Amino acid sequence: MIYLNDSRASYFLGPLRGVGETVAEMASALSEVLARLGQDGAYCLGYSGGGFGALIFSSRLGVQRSLVYSPPTIIRESLPIVIRNGANLEGLLSPEGAVDLSHLLQGSRIPMIRIYFSGGNEHDALEIENISQISDLDIRPFPDMVQHNLIPSMIARGLFGTHLEWLVRG
């Protein structure tokens, strides 16, 4: 298992100490680690900003599946902070000047990706709407929930284990 922590809160857009300065460098370094580990399968799991990271790396790493909770899908308001934290966004900006997953995922080989979000959380719903036109994504709202962090509720409802089983099942 490889665990990444983006302590700079830069949505895994870089730099990530010991991994790389850019998304391309980080994807290359992670691919090398996976190859050295001799892994037959790789998976991504992330929540919120980590979900953004899971989505941006899923196609770049050739993972089998990704499980994501409440991800932002377009980095626009936080972009000045991300840049100030050292992210090199060359090749990642949409024509509108944002880091937009709907733009970055179009035309990519998308693995099986399941996304859960709080349907009662207006911000989360807007983020998901941004990528809802990508047909390869399995998007699943929890209409009765409003909290951004779904994981404690998934654990309390006995669903998190089921979600993890889906992620790693071959």
Short mmCIF file of C-alpha atoms in Angstrom, two decimals:
data_model
loop_
_atom_site.label_atom_id
_atom_site.label_comp_id
_atom_site.label_asym_id
_atom_site.label_seq_id
_atom_site.Cartn_x
_atom_site.Cartn_y
_atom_site.Cartn_z
CA MET A 1 0.00 0.00 0.00
CA ILE A 2 1.19 3.49 -0.83
CA TYR A 3 -0.27 6.27 1.28
CA LEU A 4 0.15 9.87 0.17
CA ASN A 5 -0.53 12.92 2.30
CA ASP A 6 -0.73 16.33 0.71
CA SER A 7 0.23 18.40 3.74
CA ARG A 8 0.31 21.57 1.62
CA ALA A 9 -3.36 21.14 0.72
CA SER A 10 -2.53 21.56 -2.96
CA TYR A 11 -4.96 18.90 -4.20
CA PHE A 12 -2.02 16.64 -5.10
CA LEU A 13 -1.03 19.05 -7.87
CA GLY A 14 2.50 19.24 -6.46
CA PRO A 15 5.08 19.47 -5.29
CA LEU A 16 4.96 16.41 -3.06
CA ARG A 17 8.22 15.88 -1.21
CA GLY A 18 9.95 12.67 -2.17
CA VAL A 19 7.49 11.99 -4.99
CA GLY A 20 7.77 14.82 -7.51
CA GLU A 21 7.27 18.44 -8.40
CA THR A 22 4.55 18.06 -11.05
CA VAL A 23 1.63 15.74 -11.66
CA ALA A 24 3.59 14.06 -14.46
CA GLU A 25 6.64 13.53 -12.23
CA MET A 26 4.51 12.23 -9.37
CA ALA A 27 2.64 9.81 -11.68
CA SER A 28 5.95 8.56 -13.07
CA ALA A 29 7.46 8.08 -9.60
CA LEU A 30 4.36 6.28 -8.34
CA SER A 31 4.32 4.04 -11.42
CA GLU A 32 7.94 3.11 -10.72
CA VAL A 33 7.15 2.27 -7.10
CA LEU A 34 4.22 0.11 -8.17
CA ALA A 35 6.43 -1.69 -10.68
CA ARG A 36 9.14 -2.31 -8.04
CA LEU A 37 6.50 -3.69 -5.69
CA GLY A 38 5.43 -6.10 -8.40
CA GLN A 39 1.80 -5.22 -7.94
CA ASP A 40 -0.66 -6.88 -10.28
CA GLY A 41 -3.35 -4.40 -9.34
CA ALA A 42 -3.44 -0.85 -8.13
CA TYR A 43 -6.35 1.13 -6.72
CA CYS A 44 -6.96 4.71 -5.64
CA LEU A 45 -8.99 5.82 -2.65
CA GLY A 46 -9.53 9.40 -1.58
CA TYR A 47 -11.80 11.81 0.22
CA SER A 48 -12.24 15.53 -0.57
CA GLY A 49 -8.86 16.87 -1.81
CA GLY A 50 -7.54 13.31 -1.69
CA GLY A 51 -10.48 12.37 -3.90
CA PHE A 52 -9.34 14.99 -6.39
CA GLY A 53 -5.88 13.40 -6.26
CA ALA A 54 -7.34 9.93 -6.77
CA LEU A 55 -9.26 11.16 -9.80
CA ILE A 56 -6.32 12.98 -11.38
CA PHE A 57 -3.97 10.00 -10.90
CA SER A 58 -6.40 7.16 -11.74
CA SER A 59 -5.86 7.29 -15.48
CA ARG A 60 -2.21 8.29 -15.20
CA LEU A 61 -1.37 5.24 -13.06
CA GLY A 62 -3.54 2.77 -14.93
CA VAL A 63 -5.32 1.64 -11.78
CA GLN A 64 -8.10 -0.94 -11.93
CA ARG A 65 -10.57 0.98 -9.76
CA SER A 66 -10.92 4.15 -7.75
CA LEU A 67 -13.22 4.90 -4.83
CA VAL A 68 -13.77 8.58 -4.15
CA TYR A 69 -15.81 10.51 -1.59
CA SER A 70 -16.91 14.14 -1.98
CA PRO A 71 -14.17 15.30 -4.36
CA PRO A 72 -13.76 18.82 -5.63
CA THR A 73 -13.70 18.59 -9.42
CA ILE A 74 -12.59 22.06 -10.42
CA ILE A 75 -9.88 24.04 -8.67
CA ARG A 76 -10.55 27.69 -9.29
CA GLU A 77 -11.00 29.65 -6.04
CA SER A 78 -8.09 27.83 -4.37
CA LEU A 79 -5.83 28.16 -7.39
CA PRO A 80 -3.78 31.12 -6.04
CA ILE A 81 -3.00 29.13 -2.87
CA VAL A 82 -2.11 26.03 -4.89
CA ILE A 83 0.27 28.09 -7.05
CA ARG A 84 1.74 29.85 -4.00
CA ASN A 85 2.41 26.38 -2.52
CA GLY A 86 4.59 25.58 -5.52
CA ALA A 87 2.34 23.64 -7.89
CA ASN A 88 3.44 23.65 -11.52
CA LEU A 89 0.18 23.63 -13.48
CA GLU A 90 1.69 23.47 -16.96
CA GLY A 91 -0.62 21.43 -19.17
CA LEU A 92 -3.29 21.18 -16.48
CA LEU A 93 -5.18 24.44 -16.92
CA SER A 94 -8.46 24.46 -18.82
CA PRO A 95 -9.14 27.22 -21.36
CA GLU A 96 -10.97 29.02 -18.52
CA GLY A 97 -7.80 29.00 -16.40
CA ALA A 98 -8.85 26.40 -13.82
CA VAL A 99 -7.73 22.86 -13.06
CA ASP A 100 -10.92 21.18 -14.22
CA LEU A 101 -11.32 17.41 -14.05
CA SER A 102 -14.07 17.49 -16.67
CA HIS A 103 -11.42 18.90 -19.02
CA LEU A 104 -8.57 16.61 -17.86
CA LEU A 105 -10.54 13.36 -17.87
CA GLN A 106 -12.06 13.80 -21.33
CA GLY A 107 -10.43 11.40 -23.73
CA SER A 108 -8.48 9.63 -20.97
CA ARG A 109 -8.63 5.94 -20.31
CA ILE A 110 -10.82 6.04 -17.25
CA PRO A 111 -10.74 3.03 -14.94
CA MET A 112 -13.78 1.98 -12.95
CA ILE A 113 -14.42 4.99 -10.74
CA ARG A 114 -17.15 5.15 -8.13
CA ILE A 115 -17.87 8.52 -6.54
CA TYR A 116 -20.06 9.06 -3.48
CA PHE A 117 -21.18 12.49 -2.36
CA SER A 118 -23.70 14.17 -0.09
CA GLY A 119 -26.66 15.03 -2.28
CA GLY A 120 -27.90 17.44 0.37
CA ASN A 121 -24.63 19.40 0.33
CA GLU A 122 -25.05 22.13 -2.28
CA HIS A 123 -21.32 22.64 -2.83
CA ASP A 124 -20.60 18.91 -3.22
CA ALA A 125 -23.53 18.55 -5.62
CA LEU A 126 -22.19 21.42 -7.78
CA GLU A 127 -18.75 19.83 -7.87
CA ILE A 128 -20.22 16.53 -9.05
CA GLU A 129 -22.40 18.29 -11.62
CA ASN A 130 -19.17 19.52 -13.22
CA ILE A 131 -18.15 15.94 -14.13
CA SER A 132 -21.58 14.36 -14.48
CA GLN A 133 -21.36 14.34 -18.29
CA ILE A 134 -18.48 11.84 -18.20
CA SER A 135 -20.34 8.62 -18.85
CA ASP A 136 -17.66 6.27 -17.51
CA LEU A 137 -18.05 7.53 -13.93
CA ASP A 138 -20.31 5.73 -11.47
CA ILE A 139 -21.69 8.66 -9.45
CA ARG A 140 -23.77 7.83 -6.38
CA PRO A 141 -25.37 10.50 -4.22
CA PHE A 142 -26.55 10.11 -0.66
CA PRO A 143 -29.58 12.43 -0.90
CA ASP A 144 -30.28 12.36 2.85
CA MET A 145 -26.80 13.57 3.82
CA VAL A 146 -25.41 17.08 4.01
CA GLN A 147 -21.98 16.63 5.60
CA HIS A 148 -18.96 16.83 3.33
CA ASN A 149 -17.04 14.07 5.13
CA LEU A 150 -19.00 10.93 4.34
CA ILE A 151 -16.57 8.40 5.76
CA PRO A 152 -17.76 8.51 9.42
CA SER A 153 -21.34 8.03 8.23
CA MET A 154 -20.33 5.22 5.88
CA ILE A 155 -18.62 3.45 8.78
CA ALA A 156 -21.60 4.04 11.10
CA ARG A 157 -24.01 2.70 8.46
CA GLY A 158 -21.84 -0.35 7.84
CA LEU A 159 -21.19 0.67 4.22
CA PHE A 160 -17.50 1.53 4.24
CA GLY A 161 -16.40 -2.12 4.29
CA THR A 162 -18.76 -2.87 1.40
CA HIS A 163 -17.30 0.06 -0.53
CA LEU A 164 -13.75 -1.18 0.10
CA GLU A 165 -14.74 -4.67 -1.04
CA TRP A 166 -16.00 -3.16 -4.31
CA LEU A 167 -12.71 -1.29 -4.71
CA VAL A 168 -10.41 -4.29 -4.45
CA ARG A 169 -12.63 -7.01 -5.91
CA GLY A 170 -11.14 -8.22 -9.18
#
